[in-house]
């Protein structure tokens, strides 16, 4: 297809954003990067020519030291829309590498203006159903595209696979899986399939502490243990499968935060107290593990969607030791799609579902698809 | 994106072709089906208007009884190219639902004429390397697209996932898996992970016979046991991963056909004699299984690609009982991608890798992507 001039605006230069810029610079024909923003600063290719562009493959420091660029503070979504849609003779794409709910709620503005959106930011797709509907209606009216593969399972082919199943008329009956790398690691370590007898069983609080030290949890581990991240991913998949999920709070979520510790503040001192008091609850978690053991099973933290019953839930479940979910390794995700065409054995996608490089890869693969279609 | 008039030619009305036509008819905006062909007959929407089109969702019988259509015998590829490229004011797509090597070798003609190709037919992509190169060079020069997801793993996201990994700059180091539904079933049944002690072990010849009776094998089971189907799939994946594989005969393939039975003719009598004499070799297969058992493993028929070593091979290997390959169920395929970004744990895709419905689904999903891009 003949290639048009494509202008790219990228917001966010954290782990994913930095990996994305590196990967982007290695494309054979990268689009012209004309806007790069972090929380309080914005770099722009100077109007009206939108040239020279932001140099490819450089980090934020180097980019912000480039004299040819226009610098400003944080721009509002309207200002970014205005800048991108005024670029001469081409199409624009916004890549949102933040997890900012405010930016996500502005996607409809971008899309109505014909600016396509590519993002790993879950907020736009897992908040109120009205925003979801507004995003896709705006894309249609603005003749723009929305791709968000990395909102579930990072670079794993989850969203694209589900969309293909639905678009070709398969009936998705059930979706089930481990959707959090953190919770995968916690349970694979706490309740491994092949616990060698004689080895001291790991205490739940020790496993959480270990995961925190390895950087596998959020700074406040309760942001993983509350199940909200999993609930947001389930919300997205359920909506693609056709369910009208009002919000990630509209279905049961089993929190792994002991009720007694839920109200501790999110300050450093609060987190410290949470970690100090967590061992008080090791007995409860050990009991859950033993109960599963007695049934010859292991306990895992999963999300599931029953399409026919219109039921979404997130929480602990027991699994046979020879099941794919029980056998998961490290911090891998696994997602099983049960459909009419696939019958008894699901279509399964498995692998790392978090991390800067694989998340950025999902964003870049999406961007490639947008570039092919524009 | 504004939709152009798209003309569709479909060749092949076997299991995959029939399922494809059914699924196609349920698309919200199906393209105009103007050519439908089986081995010796062709139905055409009458030129010069290419209208009325072939009715959607009907089987061959009904289509061929439609009076408004032009009927002819088999058309040559050149004649089909000429018909499709003369359609008024639009773009054309050829869907090849056959396994015909002659049609596959004509893809370059179609592509040079601007006709995109979507197909589950492995022949074009797994024969001589020169044909592979000609196909992709012709697509570029003709500004046409080629999609062939269903050539490996049917509707499973295998080709698309590998292309995304490569296009975003990941280094694929190794690809390994079970690529044949037939051989998956044979070994999952012959050497299950959890063989209950006391149960009589299945004999290899009995398992082959059972698979044949269930219709899981080709009419001549040697067409599965020779490993060529797996070798063709490996050839395709290796080429996408960047290896210059000359042909599916250019690397080692371990055939499961006893040498003594290889030269029996492919006639009904020859197949009968093959099945009758197969039990003579049960001892050899039992020995392989026991050898694996002694190491605490199971034997599986796999294909693997080592990209760094430029090595492709197909044959028997032993696997740990708790590995994903050992735990495969029924006739499922599993494909593991080891890459630099994914690290120690591979990206895994698993599920049914054969069957009319799931193969057709892969073809239709590809067609949707072509329609989005044209």
CSV table of C-alpha atoms in Angstrom, one decimal, chain A residues 4-141:
chain,number,residue,atom,x,y,z
A,4,UNK,CA,1.1,8.3,3.7
A,5,UNK,CA,2.9,10.7,6.0
A,6,UNK,CA,2.1,9.5,9.6
A,7,UNK,CA,2.7,11.7,12.7
A,8,UNK,CA,3.2,10.2,16.0
A,9,UNK,CA,2.6,11.6,19.5
A,10,UNK,CA,3.9,9.5,22.4
A,11,UNK,CA,3.0,10.2,26.0
A,12,UNK,CA,4.8,8.5,28.9
A,13,UNK,CA,8.5,7.7,29.2
A,14,UNK,CA,8.5,5.2,32.1
A,15,UNK,CA,9.5,1.5,31.7
A,16,UNK,CA,7.1,0.8,28.9
A,17,UNK,CA,7.5,4.2,27.2
A,18,UNK,CA,11.3,4.0,27.2
A,19,UNK,CA,11.3,0.4,25.8
A,20,UNK,CA,8.8,1.5,23.2
A,21,UNK,CA,10.9,4.4,21.9
A,22,UNK,CA,13.9,2.0,21.6
A,23,UNK,CA,11.9,-0.6,19.7
A,24,UNK,CA,10.3,2.1,17.5
A,25,UNK,CA,13.6,3.5,16.4
A,26,UNK,CA,14.5,0.1,14.9
A,27,UNK,CA,11.5,-0.1,12.6
A,28,UNK,CA,12.6,0.0,8.9
A,29,UNK,CA,10.3,3.0,8.2
A,30,UNK,CA,9.3,4.6,11.5
A,31,UNK,CA,6.6,7.3,11.5
A,32,UNK,CA,7.6,10.8,12.3
A,33,UNK,CA,7.7,11.4,16.1
A,34,UNK,CA,6.4,14.9,16.5
A,35,UNK,CA,5.3,15.0,20.2
A,36,UNK,CA,6.9,13.4,23.2
A,37,UNK,CA,5.5,14.1,26.7
A,38,UNK,CA,6.1,13.2,30.3
A,39,UNK,CA,4.0,14.4,33.3
A,40,UNK,CA,5.0,18.0,33.3
A,41,UNK,CA,6.9,18.5,30.1
A,42,UNK,CA,6.2,18.3,26.4
A,43,UNK,CA,8.6,18.3,23.4
A,44,UNK,CA,7.2,19.2,20.0
A,45,UNK,CA,8.5,19.3,16.4
A,46,UNK,CA,8.1,22.9,15.6
A,47,UNK,CA,4.9,24.0,13.7
A,48,UNK,CA,3.9,24.7,11.0
A,49,UNK,CA,6.3,22.2,9.3
A,50,UNK,CA,6.3,19.7,12.1
A,51,UNK,CA,9.9,19.2,11.2
A,52,UNK,CA,12.6,18.4,12.2
A,53,UNK,CA,11.1,15.5,14.2
A,54,UNK,CA,12.2,14.3,17.6
A,55,UNK,CA,15.3,12.2,17.0
A,56,UNK,CA,14.6,8.4,16.9
A,57,UNK,CA,16.0,6.1,19.6
A,58,UNK,CA,17.0,8.7,22.1
A,59,UNK,CA,16.0,8.8,25.8
A,60,UNK,CA,14.1,11.7,27.4
A,61,UNK,CA,17.3,13.5,28.5
A,62,UNK,CA,18.7,13.6,25.0
A,63,UNK,CA,15.4,14.4,23.4
A,64,UNK,CA,14.8,17.3,25.8
A,65,UNK,CA,18.3,18.7,25.1
A,66,UNK,CA,17.6,18.8,21.3
A,67,UNK,CA,17.6,22.6,20.4
A,68,UNK,CA,15.4,22.3,17.3
A,69,UNK,CA,12.4,21.2,19.4
A,70,UNK,CA,9.7,23.4,20.9
A,71,UNK,CA,9.4,22.8,24.7
A,72,UNK,CA,6.4,23.4,26.8
A,73,UNK,CA,4.8,22.3,30.1
A,74,UNK,CA,2.1,19.7,30.3
A,75,UNK,CA,-0.5,20.2,27.5
A,76,UNK,CA,-4.2,19.5,27.9
A,77,UNK,CA,-5.7,16.7,25.8
A,78,UNK,CA,-7.4,19.4,23.7
A,79,UNK,CA,-4.1,21.1,23.0
A,80,UNK,CA,-2.6,17.8,22.0
A,81,UNK,CA,-5.5,17.0,19.7
A,82,UNK,CA,-5.2,20.5,18.2
A,83,UNK,CA,-1.4,20.1,17.6
A,84,UNK,CA,-1.7,16.6,16.1
A,85,UNK,CA,-4.7,17.3,13.9
A,86,UNK,CA,-3.0,20.3,12.4
A,87,UNK,CA,0.0,18.4,11.1
A,88,UNK,CA,0.3,19.0,7.3
A,89,UNK,CA,-1.2,16.4,4.9
A,90,UNK,CA,-1.2,13.2,6.9
A,91,UNK,CA,-2.7,11.1,9.6
A,92,UNK,CA,-1.8,11.1,13.3
A,93,UNK,CA,-1.5,8.4,16.0
A,94,UNK,CA,-1.4,8.9,19.8
A,95,UNK,CA,0.5,6.3,21.7
A,96,UNK,CA,-0.4,6.5,25.4
A,97,UNK,CA,2.2,4.7,27.4
A,98,UNK,CA,0.8,6.0,30.8
A,99,UNK,CA,-1.7,4.5,33.1
A,100,UNK,CA,-3.4,7.9,33.4
A,101,UNK,CA,-7.3,7.8,33.7
A,102,UNK,CA,-7.6,11.4,32.7
A,103,UNK,CA,-5.8,10.9,29.4
A,104,UNK,CA,-7.8,7.8,28.8
A,105,UNK,CA,-11.1,9.6,29.3
A,106,UNK,CA,-10.0,12.0,26.5
A,107,UNK,CA,-9.6,9.2,23.9
A,108,UNK,CA,-13.0,10.1,22.3
A,109,UNK,CA,-11.7,13.6,21.6
A,110,UNK,CA,-8.6,12.2,19.8
A,111,UNK,CA,-10.6,9.7,17.8
A,112,UNK,CA,-13.4,12.1,16.7
A,113,UNK,CA,-10.6,14.3,15.4
A,114,UNK,CA,-9.3,11.4,13.3
A,115,UNK,CA,-6.3,10.6,15.5
A,116,UNK,CA,-5.9,6.9,16.1
A,117,UNK,CA,-5.0,5.6,19.6
A,118,UNK,CA,-2.6,2.8,20.5
A,119,UNK,CA,-2.1,2.0,24.2
A,120,UNK,CA,-1.4,-0.4,27.0
A,121,UNK,CA,-3.4,1.9,29.4
A,122,UNK,CA,-6.3,-0.2,30.8
A,123,UNK,CA,-8.2,2.8,32.2
A,124,UNK,CA,-10.1,3.7,29.0
A,125,UNK,CA,-11.4,0.2,28.4
A,126,UNK,CA,-12.1,-0.9,32.0
A,127,UNK,CA,-13.8,2.1,33.6
A,128,UNK,CA,-17.5,3.0,33.1
A,129,UNK,CA,-19.2,1.2,30.2
A,130,UNK,CA,-20.2,4.7,28.9
A,131,UNK,CA,-16.5,5.5,28.2
A,132,UNK,CA,-16.0,2.2,26.4
A,133,UNK,CA,-19.0,2.9,24.2
A,134,UNK,CA,-17.9,6.5,23.6
A,135,UNK,CA,-14.4,5.4,22.5
A,136,UNK,CA,-15.6,3.0,19.9
A,137,UNK,CA,-18.4,5.2,18.6
A,138,UNK,CA,-15.9,8.1,18.3
A,139,UNK,CA,-13.4,5.9,16.4
A,140,UNK,CA,-16.2,5.0,13.9
A,141,UNK,CA,-17.3,8.7,13.5
